[in-house]
Amino acid sequence: MLRTMSFVEPATRKELVLPVTPAEYFWRHPARIEVVRLDQLGEATLYGGYAMGDCTLEDVLLPAQLYPFCVPGARAAPYAYLETLERWCDAGARLQWMVSGTPVNASVLLAEITQGERDGTNDVYITITMRQWRKLEAPVLAVSGGSAATARDSQTGASATKTYTVQAGDCLWSLAEQFYGDGSLCRRLAAANPEITNPNLIYPGQVLTIPPADRLPAANADSPSVQAADRTRTSYDPEAARWRVQLAKEQAAMR
């Protein structure tokens, strides 16, 4: 049976069917295999996880005239096909590559397009190099003390220190909750960032160091500004229609 080979861009639903099905294709489905050399014991082969597949289609014919072996619906417009493929390559478009009558239906990015002519026919021959892609997602971790699960920010890391740029609306408590699942670690997170003199004050654009939970330093003693804030009391005077702010020690002196 005549197979057809096509690329589909799901985001726009645009489909490109190759006008002539390549004579052959080979999809590489690898795994990461690591060889570890152990002193006195020799080599050990270990499985290192899933790896991305890839494929190179060679001598793909984009005809300047319609031949009997062209697929139904083909056009004698080689550079129209080439323009679409190069645009997808330049934009890093996420495509589905499919071969009819087979299980081949892979999510790919076009890594390289090589093109040229031969024989004076004005036909264009191209080589398409594609690589598999997949969407990266944050891991889902169990919540301590319960059976529920929550998605944690992937920047937490179990063994590496990360950085985070403060966004509008962030506070240290919410960041400690996000990265460690425990907002009470906010003061220890502040201690890991010496530029923070008041844990209640962080600013958009500020770059914070986010160490693993087991490397968080002990919380610093409260700064004078934090101590003053803790001693501050506020009250509302409805007759004067204004707020009154006063330190607790000043209130005690007035009694």
XYZ file of N, CA and C in Angstrom:
765
model
N 0.841 -1.191 0.000
C 0.000 0.000 0.000
C 0.877 1.241 0.000
N 0.397 2.288 -0.664
C 1.136 3.534 -0.707
C 1.013 4.250 0.626
N 2.126 4.499 1.269
C 2.105 5.235 2.532
C 2.273 6.724 2.245
N 1.685 7.519 3.109
C 1.908 8.961 3.048
C 2.592 9.391 4.334
N 3.364 10.427 4.224
C 4.109 10.944 5.377
C 3.741 12.405 5.530
N 3.346 12.795 6.740
C 2.860 14.162 6.929
C 3.350 14.758 8.232
N 3.355 16.111 8.256
C 3.637 16.892 9.449
C 2.401 17.739 9.742
N 2.000 17.777 11.018
C 0.865 18.587 11.432
C 1.316 19.500 12.567
N 0.961 20.785 12.458
C 1.211 21.743 13.535
C -0.078 21.880 14.338
N -0.194 21.228 15.518
C -1.447 21.256 16.279
C -1.912 22.665 16.627
N -0.969 23.585 16.872
C -1.349 24.938 17.299
C -2.173 25.655 16.238
N -1.889 25.388 14.952
C -2.607 26.062 13.863
C -3.431 25.100 13.024
N -3.297 23.781 13.284
C -3.978 22.724 12.526
C -3.539 22.686 11.068
N -2.385 23.261 10.766
C -1.848 23.220 9.405
C -1.187 21.869 9.173
N -1.433 21.270 8.016
C -0.870 19.961 7.690
C -0.079 20.056 6.394
N 1.073 19.403 6.373
C 1.872 19.307 5.160
C 2.117 17.830 4.883
N 1.585 17.341 3.751
C 1.826 15.962 3.322
C 2.954 15.994 2.299
N 4.003 15.237 2.529
C 5.114 15.221 1.578
C 4.608 14.742 0.226
N 4.930 15.454 -0.864
C 4.367 15.121 -2.176
C 4.843 13.781 -2.720
N 6.021 13.358 -2.285
C 6.543 12.049 -2.658
C 7.014 11.372 -1.376
N 6.499 10.195 -1.094
C 6.889 9.488 0.130
C 8.340 9.027 0.004
N 9.197 9.372 0.971
C 10.605 8.953 0.897
C 10.744 7.445 0.758
N 11.820 7.023 0.115
C 12.044 5.595 -0.127
C 12.255 4.836 1.165
N 12.741 5.510 2.209
C 12.978 4.834 3.485
C 12.979 5.843 4.619
N 12.749 5.333 5.811
C 12.902 6.141 7.020
C 13.276 5.204 8.152
N 14.015 5.731 9.126
C 14.409 4.963 10.302
C 14.284 5.876 11.516
N 13.410 5.493 12.444
C 13.209 6.244 13.678
C 14.066 5.625 14.768
N 14.899 6.440 15.392
C 15.788 5.947 16.451
C 15.105 6.082 17.806
N 14.989 4.963 18.523
C 14.343 4.931 19.846
C 15.402 4.508 20.874
N 16.148 5.480 21.436
C 17.281 5.126 22.316
C 16.895 5.113 23.797
N 17.772 4.538 24.587
C 17.718 4.635 26.052
C 19.104 5.050 26.518
N 19.164 5.680 27.676
C 20.460 6.086 28.224
C 21.055 4.918 29.001
N 22.151 4.421 28.502
C 22.866 3.330 29.156
C 24.228 3.858 29.600
N 24.520 3.739 30.875
C 25.771 4.253 31.428
C 26.662 3.102 31.884
N 27.924 3.232 31.565
C 28.904 2.239 31.999
C 29.722 2.835 33.135
N 29.687 2.186 34.282
C 30.398 2.655 35.471
C 31.569 1.713 35.724
N 32.745 2.297 35.916
C 33.935 1.504 36.199
C 34.215 1.536 37.697
N 34.185 0.385 38.303
C 34.356 0.265 39.740
C 35.722 -0.323 40.060
N 36.402 0.317 40.988
C 37.727 -0.160 41.382
C 37.637 -1.587 41.922
N 38.488 -2.442 41.426
C 38.587 -3.846 41.844
C 37.463 -4.724 41.290
N 36.365 -4.119 40.818
C 35.219 -4.920 40.378
C 34.992 -4.889 38.874
N 35.623 -3.960 38.159
C 35.430 -3.870 36.723
C 34.261 -2.972 36.355
N 33.647 -3.269 35.225
C 32.581 -2.417 34.707
C 31.200 -2.938 35.087
N 30.257 -1.970 35.249
C 28.850 -2.304 35.464
C 28.022 -1.444 34.516
N 27.030 -2.037 33.887
C 26.158 -1.325 32.960
C 24.851 -0.983 33.662
N 24.485 0.312 33.645
C 23.305 0.785 34.357
C 22.355 1.478 33.394
N 21.066 1.312 33.643
C 20.057 2.014 32.865
C 19.970 3.456 33.357
N 20.125 4.425 32.438
C 20.157 5.832 32.832
C 18.904 6.607 32.513
N 17.839 5.933 32.089
C 16.591 6.639 31.839
C 16.257 6.755 30.361
N 15.078 7.306 30.111
C 14.529 7.448 28.756
C 15.264 8.561 28.012
N 15.495 8.368 26.719
C 16.142 9.385 25.888
C 15.229 9.737 24.715
N 15.405 10.944 24.160
C 14.587 11.402 23.051
C 14.979 10.692 21.753
N 13.969 10.347 20.950
C 14.226 9.728 19.656
C 14.554 10.765 18.598
N 14.983 10.313 17.430
C 15.267 11.221 16.321
C 15.208 10.459 15.004
N 15.141 11.206 13.921
C 15.057 10.605 12.592
C 15.592 11.600 11.579
N 16.233 11.100 10.525
C 16.669 11.926 9.403
C 16.092 11.350 8.122
N 15.296 12.142 7.409
C 14.736 11.746 6.120
C 15.641 12.297 5.028
N 16.212 11.429 4.233
C 17.151 11.846 3.191
C 16.524 11.733 1.807
N 16.990 12.580 0.904
C 16.518 12.586 -0.485
C 15.000 12.675 -0.580
N 14.420 13.588 0.175
C 12.977 13.837 0.087
C 12.742 14.695 -1.154
N 11.955 14.188 -2.089
C 11.739 14.868 -3.357
C 10.561 15.830 -3.273
N 10.833 17.096 -3.628
C 9.781 18.108 -3.772
C 9.723 18.419 -5.273
N 8.757 17.855 -5.992
C 8.788 17.883 -7.462
C 8.388 19.229 -8.060
N 9.041 19.559 -9.170
C 8.667 20.744 -9.937
C 7.630 20.402 -10.998
N 7.358 19.128 -11.213
C 6.292 18.660 -12.078
C 5.676 17.407 -11.458
N 4.436 17.129 -11.779
C 3.752 15.997 -11.156
C 4.134 14.704 -11.869
N 4.656 13.756 -11.056
C 5.037 12.448 -11.559
C 3.962 11.432 -11.190
N 3.938 10.273 -11.881
C 2.942 9.245 -11.550
C 3.039 8.742 -10.120
N 4.225 8.861 -9.526
C 4.418 8.334 -8.171
C 4.151 9.386 -7.083
N 3.713 10.572 -7.469
C 3.368 11.576 -6.458
C 2.101 11.135 -5.707
N 2.007 11.523 -4.434
C 0.821 11.166 -3.655
C -0.358 12.002 -4.125
N -1.590 11.501 -3.977
C -2.764 12.278 -4.384
C -2.789 13.639 -3.674
N -3.106 14.668 -4.433
C -3.176 16.018 -3.876
C -1.852 16.760 -3.879
N -0.786 16.131 -4.386
C 0.528 16.786 -4.426
C 0.497 17.983 -5.370
N 1.383 18.946 -5.109
C 1.496 20.133 -5.946
C 2.897 20.213 -6.535
N 2.976 20.735 -7.745
C 4.278 20.942 -8.383
C 4.794 22.312 -7.956
N 5.080 22.452 -6.685
C 5.518 23.735 -6.110
C 6.550 23.450 -5.027
N 7.770 23.050 -5.410
C 8.763 22.612 -4.409
C 9.096 23.662 -3.369
N 9.165 24.932 -3.781
C 9.591 25.948 -2.816
C 8.463 26.371 -1.883
N 7.218 26.071 -2.236
C 6.121 26.302 -1.292
C 6.224 25.306 -0.140
N 6.514 24.032 -0.450
C 6.733 23.041 0.597
C 7.933 23.436 1.451
N 9.020 23.828 0.771
C 10.254 24.161 1.491
C 10.049 25.359 2.420
N 9.284 26.356 1.971
C 9.043 27.542 2.793
C 8.328 27.171 4.091
N 7.338 26.304 4.013
C 6.605 25.893 5.219
C 7.518 25.153 6.180
N 8.314 24.227 5.662
C 9.213 23.460 6.516
C 10.260 24.363 7.176
N 10.826 25.295 6.421
C 11.838 26.194 6.987
C 11.221 27.142 8.018
N 9.984 27.574 7.781
C 9.315 28.444 8.751
C 9.115 27.692 10.062
N 8.678 26.443 9.990
C 8.520 25.632 11.193
C 9.856 25.443 11.897
N 10.900 25.207 11.124
C 12.234 25.015 11.720
C 12.693 26.277 12.439
N 12.520 27.435 11.784
C 12.965 28.710 12.372
C 12.185 29.059 13.633
N 10.900 28.693 13.665
C 10.038 29.060 14.796
C 10.091 28.047 15.931
N 10.781 26.927 15.738
C 10.784 25.884 16.765
C 9.388 25.317 16.975
N 8.621 25.199 15.872
C 7.234 24.732 15.970
C 7.191 23.284 16.453
N 6.240 22.994 17.333
C 6.038 21.642 17.837
C 5.092 20.922 16.892
N 5.586 19.869 16.269
C 4.861 19.183 15.211
C 4.573 17.735 15.591
N 3.577 17.164 14.898
C 3.338 15.722 14.939
C 3.751 15.162 13.589
N 4.653 14.190 13.616
C 5.102 13.526 12.385
C 4.437 12.167 12.312
N 3.748 11.887 11.198
C 2.957 10.663 11.086
C 3.241 9.957 9.771
N 3.228 8.630 9.817
C 3.362 7.791 8.632
C 2.118 6.919 8.572
N 1.342 7.056 7.517
C 0.064 6.340 7.417
C 0.282 4.827 7.421
N -0.668 4.116 8.045
C -0.618 2.663 8.074
C 0.407 2.097 9.018
N 1.023 2.951 9.871
C 2.023 2.500 10.840
C 1.707 3.151 12.192
N 2.335 2.674 13.273
C 2.137 3.328 14.577
C 2.916 4.627 14.734
N 3.652 5.043 13.704
C 4.491 6.244 13.829
C 3.615 7.485 13.958
N 3.695 8.131 15.109
C 2.997 9.393 15.386
C 3.790 10.057 16.502
N 4.825 10.798 16.124
C 5.794 11.312 17.095
C 5.725 12.829 17.185
N 5.912 13.352 18.390
C 6.025 14.794 18.609
C 7.469 15.189 18.339
N 7.677 16.095 17.372
C 9.033 16.405 16.936
C 9.242 17.903 16.764
N 10.516 18.281 16.780
C 10.979 19.597 16.351
C 11.887 19.381 15.149
N 11.818 20.282 14.177
C 12.710 20.193 13.024
C 14.046 20.817 13.394
N 15.088 19.998 13.388
C 16.407 20.479 13.806
C 17.196 21.067 12.646
N 16.969 20.565 11.420
C 17.750 21.055 10.275
C 17.053 20.678 8.976
N 17.093 21.606 8.004
C 16.602 21.358 6.655
C 17.757 21.651 5.696
N 18.143 20.676 4.899
C 19.171 20.869 3.874
C 18.513 20.700 2.512
N 18.751 21.642 1.584
C 18.065 21.580 0.298
C 19.004 21.854 -0.866
N 18.639 21.315 -2.036
C 19.421 21.538 -3.242
C 18.730 20.936 -4.459
N 19.296 21.180 -5.656
C 18.748 20.655 -6.897
C 19.789 19.776 -7.588
N 19.303 18.936 -8.510
C 20.193 18.090 -9.308
C 19.521 17.772 -10.649
N 20.291 17.384 -11.604
C 19.814 16.869 -12.899
C 19.126 17.915 -13.768
N 19.076 19.158 -13.379
C 18.470 20.184 -14.213
C 16.974 20.063 -14.394
N 16.282 19.334 -13.496
C 14.830 19.155 -13.611
C 14.052 20.221 -12.866
N 14.741 21.018 -12.056
C 14.133 22.006 -11.155
C 13.451 21.362 -9.946
N 13.515 20.021 -9.856
C 13.054 19.359 -8.640
C 13.996 19.725 -7.497
N 13.456 19.778 -6.295
C 14.267 20.094 -5.116
C 14.360 18.842 -4.245
N 15.563 18.549 -3.785
C 15.784 17.422 -2.876
C 16.189 17.986 -1.519
N 15.545 17.500 -0.480
C 15.846 18.012 0.855
C 16.150 16.862 1.812
N 16.869 17.199 2.869
C 17.088 16.292 3.992
C 16.483 16.940 5.223
N 15.631 16.201 5.920
C 14.946 16.722 7.114
C 15.474 15.984 8.335
N 16.052 16.724 9.267
C 16.494 16.143 10.533
C 15.523 16.579 11.620
N 14.949 15.623 12.326
C 13.957 15.946 13.362
C 14.322 15.248 14.656
N 13.914 15.856 15.742
C 14.175 15.283 17.067
C 12.894 15.334 17.889
N 12.713 14.297 18.684
C 11.520 14.195 19.526
C 11.551 15.251 20.626
N 10.379 15.701 21.041
C 10.293 16.619 22.175
C 9.179 16.140 23.095
N 9.246 16.585 24.333
C 8.163 16.337 25.270
C 8.077 17.503 26.238
N 6.891 17.730 26.776
C 6.660 18.826 27.704
C 7.208 18.461 29.075
N 7.967 19.377 29.660
C 8.500 19.159 31.000
C 7.475 19.606 32.021
N 7.278 18.806 33.050
C 6.315 19.117 34.092
C 6.958 19.009 35.456
N 6.472 19.831 36.408
C 6.968 19.762 37.776
C 6.542 18.442 38.402
N 7.398 17.832 39.238
C 7.016 16.586 39.886
C 5.905 16.806 40.895
N 5.144 15.763 41.175
C 4.084 15.805 42.177
C 4.570 15.064 43.409
N 4.591 15.762 44.540
C 5.115 15.206 45.779
C 3.990 15.061 46.793
N 4.099 14.059 47.636
C 3.105 13.869 48.684
C 3.253 14.942 49.742
N 2.129 15.428 50.281
C 2.146 16.425 51.341
C 2.451 15.730 52.658
N 3.390 16.281 53.413
C 3.758 15.682 54.690
C 2.557 15.610 55.629
N 2.328 14.411 56.192
C 1.270 14.245 57.178
C -0.095 13.970 56.591
N -0.190 13.723 55.288
C -1.494 13.443 54.699
C -1.360 12.636 53.439
N -2.498 12.248 52.889
C -2.486 11.423 51.694
C -2.671 12.244 50.427
N -2.910 13.560 50.585
C -3.119 14.402 49.407
C -1.794 14.617 48.708
N -1.856 15.120 47.478
C -0.654 15.416 46.718
C -0.755 16.823 46.184
N 0.390 17.453 46.009
C 0.402 18.811 45.498
C 1.562 18.967 44.541
N 1.382 19.799 43.513
C 2.468 20.050 42.567
C 3.396 21.083 43.175
N 4.653 20.730 43.271
C 5.642 21.649 43.825
C 6.471 22.244 42.703
N 6.941 23.438 42.899
C 7.793 24.076 41.919
C 9.047 23.238 41.732
N 9.421 22.996 40.450
C 10.548 22.119 40.170
C 11.874 22.728 40.591
N 11.909 24.025 40.943
C 13.164 24.660 41.328
C 13.645 24.233 42.714
N 12.798 23.585 43.506
C 13.220 23.223 44.853
C 14.457 22.362 44.807
N 14.436 21.311 43.976
C 15.603 20.453 43.849
C 15.915 19.737 45.129
N 16.421 18.529 45.034
C 16.763 17.776 46.231
C 18.224 17.943 46.594
N 19.056 18.333 45.640
C 20.480 18.351 45.932
C 21.195 19.584 45.401
N 20.502 20.486 44.728
C 21.164 21.631 44.118
C 20.515 22.929 44.562
N 21.346 23.962 44.732
C 20.854 25.292 45.068
C 20.363 25.974 43.802
N 19.175 26.603 43.869
C 18.578 27.294 42.737
C 18.461 28.775 43.047
N 18.034 29.528 42.051
C 17.730 30.946 42.259
C 16.295 31.212 41.822
N 15.723 32.274 42.371
C 14.349 32.653 42.037
C 14.267 34.170 42.006
N 13.622 34.708 40.983
C 13.416 36.152 40.867
C 12.052 36.502 41.441
N 12.031 37.374 42.422
C 10.802 37.741 43.116
C 9.826 38.402 42.145
N 8.559 37.968 42.216
C 7.492 38.536 41.400
C 6.573 39.391 42.283
N 5.825 40.284 41.656
C 4.865 41.104 42.392
C 3.881 40.196 43.124
N 3.646 40.484 44.408
C 2.730 39.689 45.206
C 3.397 38.599 46.022
N 4.694 38.345 45.775
C 5.411 37.334 46.545
C 5.722 37.825 47.952
N 5.787 36.896 48.896
C 6.325 37.167 50.222
C 7.121 35.935 50.620
N 7.993 36.068 51.611
C 8.848 34.945 51.980
C 8.045 33.751 52.475
N 6.945 34.022 53.164
C 6.131 32.902 53.656
C 5.606 32.076 52.470
N 5.061 32.757 51.444
C 4.508 32.030 50.291
C 5.608 31.312 49.514
N 6.807 31.911 49.457
C 7.905 31.258 48.752
C 8.379 30.017 49.504
N 8.454 30.109 50.832
C 8.823 28.930 51.622
C 7.773 27.834 51.468
N 6.518 28.236 51.382
C 5.435 27.269 51.157
C 5.586 26.618 49.788
N 5.946 27.436 48.790
C 6.071 26.932 47.424
C 7.253 25.986 47.271
N 8.399 26.381 47.809
C 9.613 25.605 47.586
C 9.806 24.462 48.575
N 9.301 24.611 49.795
C 9.564 23.596 50.823
C 8.295 22.983 51.408
N 7.135 23.534 51.029
C 5.893 23.020 51.583
C 5.665 23.416 53.026
N 6.406 24.414 53.521
C 6.302 24.832 54.921
C 6.614 26.316 55.013
N 5.566 27.145 55.160
C 5.775 28.592 55.212
C 6.574 29.060 56.405
N 6.606 28.233 57.495
C 7.338 28.645 58.695
C 8.844 28.656 58.489
N 9.316 28.146 57.354
C 10.754 28.174 57.064
C 11.176 29.510 56.452
N 10.257 30.479 56.428
C 10.565 31.738 55.755
C 11.746 32.469 56.380
N 11.873 32.424 57.707
C 12.988 33.131 58.343
C 14.322 32.437 58.056
N 14.298 31.128 57.912
C 15.525 30.426 57.537
C 15.882 30.718 56.077
N 14.850 30.868 55.237
C 15.101 31.264 53.850
C 15.695 32.665 53.797
N 15.211 33.554 54.680
C 15.780 34.904 54.750
C 17.248 34.844 55.153
N 17.583 33.942 56.096
C 18.974 33.819 56.547
C 19.881 33.331 55.426
N 19.324 32.599 54.452
C 20.114 32.123 53.312
C 20.376 33.228 52.306
N 19.735 34.398 52.517
C 19.914 35.544 51.627
C 20.295 36.756 52.468
N 21.579 36.956 52.751
C 22.034 38.000 53.678
C 21.578 39.408 53.308
N 21.239 39.629 52.019
C 20.796 40.968 51.624
C 19.419 41.309 52.169
N 18.690 40.298 52.681
C 17.372 40.553 53.269
C 17.555 40.946 54.730
N 17.311 42.199 55.039
C 17.449 42.670 56.421
C 16.131 42.606 57.174
N 15.046 42.560 56.435
C 13.721 42.450 57.045
C 12.935 41.398 56.275
N 12.652 40.240 56.881
C 11.946 39.172 56.158
C 10.573 39.587 55.645
N 10.044 40.697 56.171
C 8.729 41.151 55.712
C 8.816 42.001 54.453
N 10.037 42.303 54.013
C 10.206 43.205 52.874
C 11.086 42.559 51.814
N 10.479 42.105 50.720
C 11.216 41.689 49.533
C 10.588 42.410 48.352
N 11.345 42.532 47.257
C 10.921 43.411 46.178
C 10.928 42.663 44.844
N 9.969 42.969 43.951
C 9.981 42.376 42.610
C 11.312 42.644 41.915
N 11.847 41.614 41.278
C 13.143 41.727 40.609
C 14.305 41.270 41.462
N 14.088 41.138 42.766
C 15.136 40.675 43.667
C 15.419 39.191 43.392
N 16.679 38.810 43.292
C 17.060 37.423 43.013
C 17.424 36.742 44.322
N 16.691 35.689 44.667
C 16.898 34.973 45.923
C 17.598 33.650 45.678
N 18.428 33.261 46.627
C 19.047 31.937 46.621
C 18.100 30.965 47.313
N 17.819 29.836 46.654
C 16.900 28.824 47.194
C 17.689 27.529 47.403
N 18.254 27.325 48.599
C 19.005 26.089 48.834
C 18.058 24.928 49.126
N 18.535 23.680 49.040
C 17.715 22.547 49.471
C 17.335 22.703 50.943
N 16.234 22.105 51.338
C 15.727 22.273 52.701
C 16.744 21.864 53.754
N 17.530 20.809 53.462
C 18.477 20.339 54.470
C 19.715 21.224 54.567
N 19.814 22.254 53.705
C 20.952 23.184 53.772
C 20.531 24.585 54.207
N 19.305 24.743 54.618
C 18.870 26.051 55.099
C 19.576 26.378 56.412
N 20.123 27.589 56.551
C 20.754 27.961 57.814
C 19.711 28.254 58.881
N 20.177 28.372 60.117
C 19.280 28.739 61.206
C 18.793 30.167 61.003
N 17.613 30.456 61.520
C 17.038 31.790 61.376
C 17.864 32.812 62.139
N 18.019 34.001 61.563
C 18.724 35.087 62.230
C 17.856 35.697 63.324
N 18.509 36.365 64.278
C 17.764 37.144 65.263
C 17.065 38.285 64.559
N 15.911 38.675 65.070
C 15.156 39.749 64.444
C 15.965 41.034 64.416
N 15.917 41.731 63.280
C 16.590 43.018 63.148
C 15.838 44.070 63.957
N 16.479 45.217 64.273
C 15.782 46.278 65.013
C 14.479 46.708 64.351
N 14.455 46.728 63.002
C 13.228 47.156 62.318
C 12.111 46.147 62.522
N 12.455 44.850 62.512
C 11.434 43.826 62.738
C 10.943 43.882 64.175
N 11.872 44.087 65.125
C 11.476 44.186 66.527
C 10.540 45.370 66.738
N 10.851 46.488 66.077
C 9.994 47.669 66.201
C 8.622 47.398 65.598
N 8.607 46.695 64.468
C 7.326 46.376 63.835
C 6.493 45.479 64.733
N 7.150 44.539 65.401
C 6.417 43.628 66.285
C 5.825 44.363 67.484
N 6.473 45.470 67.899
C 5.980 46.209 69.054
C 4.933 47.257 68.677
N 4.725 47.432 67.374
C 3.816 48.474 66.920
C 2.367 48.020 67.025
N 1.509 48.907 67.545
C 0.083 48.625 67.646
C -0.684 49.688 66.847
N -1.765 49.302 66.252
C -2.589 50.250 65.501
C -4.013 50.218 66.042
N -4.658 51.344 65.982
C -6.066 51.424 66.394
C -6.747 52.477 65.535
N -8.055 52.317 65.362
C -8.797 53.239 64.515
C -9.693 54.127 65.373
N -9.591 55.432 65.197
C -10.408 56.408 65.925
C -11.561 56.822 65.012
N -12.773 56.294 65.241
C -13.897 56.600 64.340
C -14.297 58.064 64.369
N -14.087 58.750 65.518
C -14.485 60.158 65.589
C -13.555 61.023 64.739
N -12.270 60.693 64.808
C -11.308 61.469 64.006
C -11.164 60.894 62.599
N -11.755 59.689 62.372
C -11.689 59.017 61.069
C -10.247 58.828 60.611
N -9.403 58.331 61.538
C -8.016 58.089 61.161
C -7.439 56.964 62.010
N -6.382 56.378 61.474
C -5.676 55.310 62.186
C -4.624 55.921 63.107
N -4.423 55.310 64.255
C -3.375 55.738 65.181
C -2.372 54.600 65.301
N -1.114 54.902 65.080
C -0.031 53.920 65.166
C 0.883 54.324 66.306
N 1.148 53.394 67.212
C 1.961 53.724 68.379
C 2.721 52.490 68.831
N 3.952 52.675 69.274
C 4.732 51.569 69.797
C 4.174 51.141 71.155
N 4.239 49.864 71.440
C 3.693 49.323 72.675
C 4.367 49.962 73.897
N 5.694 50.161 73.844
C 6.394 50.736 74.995
C 5.962 52.174 75.242
N 5.600 52.923 74.172
C 5.105 54.274 74.339
C 3.717 54.268 74.974
N 2.913 53.274 74.601
C 1.604 53.166 75.218
C 1.732 52.888 76.701
N 2.689 52.029 77.081
C 2.884 51.706 78.481
C 3.316 52.944 79.257
N 4.152 53.794 78.636
C 4.635 54.987 79.326
C 3.519 56.012 79.551
N 2.484 55.961 78.735
C 1.391 56.930 78.838
C 0.347 56.500 79.849
N 0.388 55.221 80.272
C -0.634 54.772 81.198
C -0.350 55.278 82.607
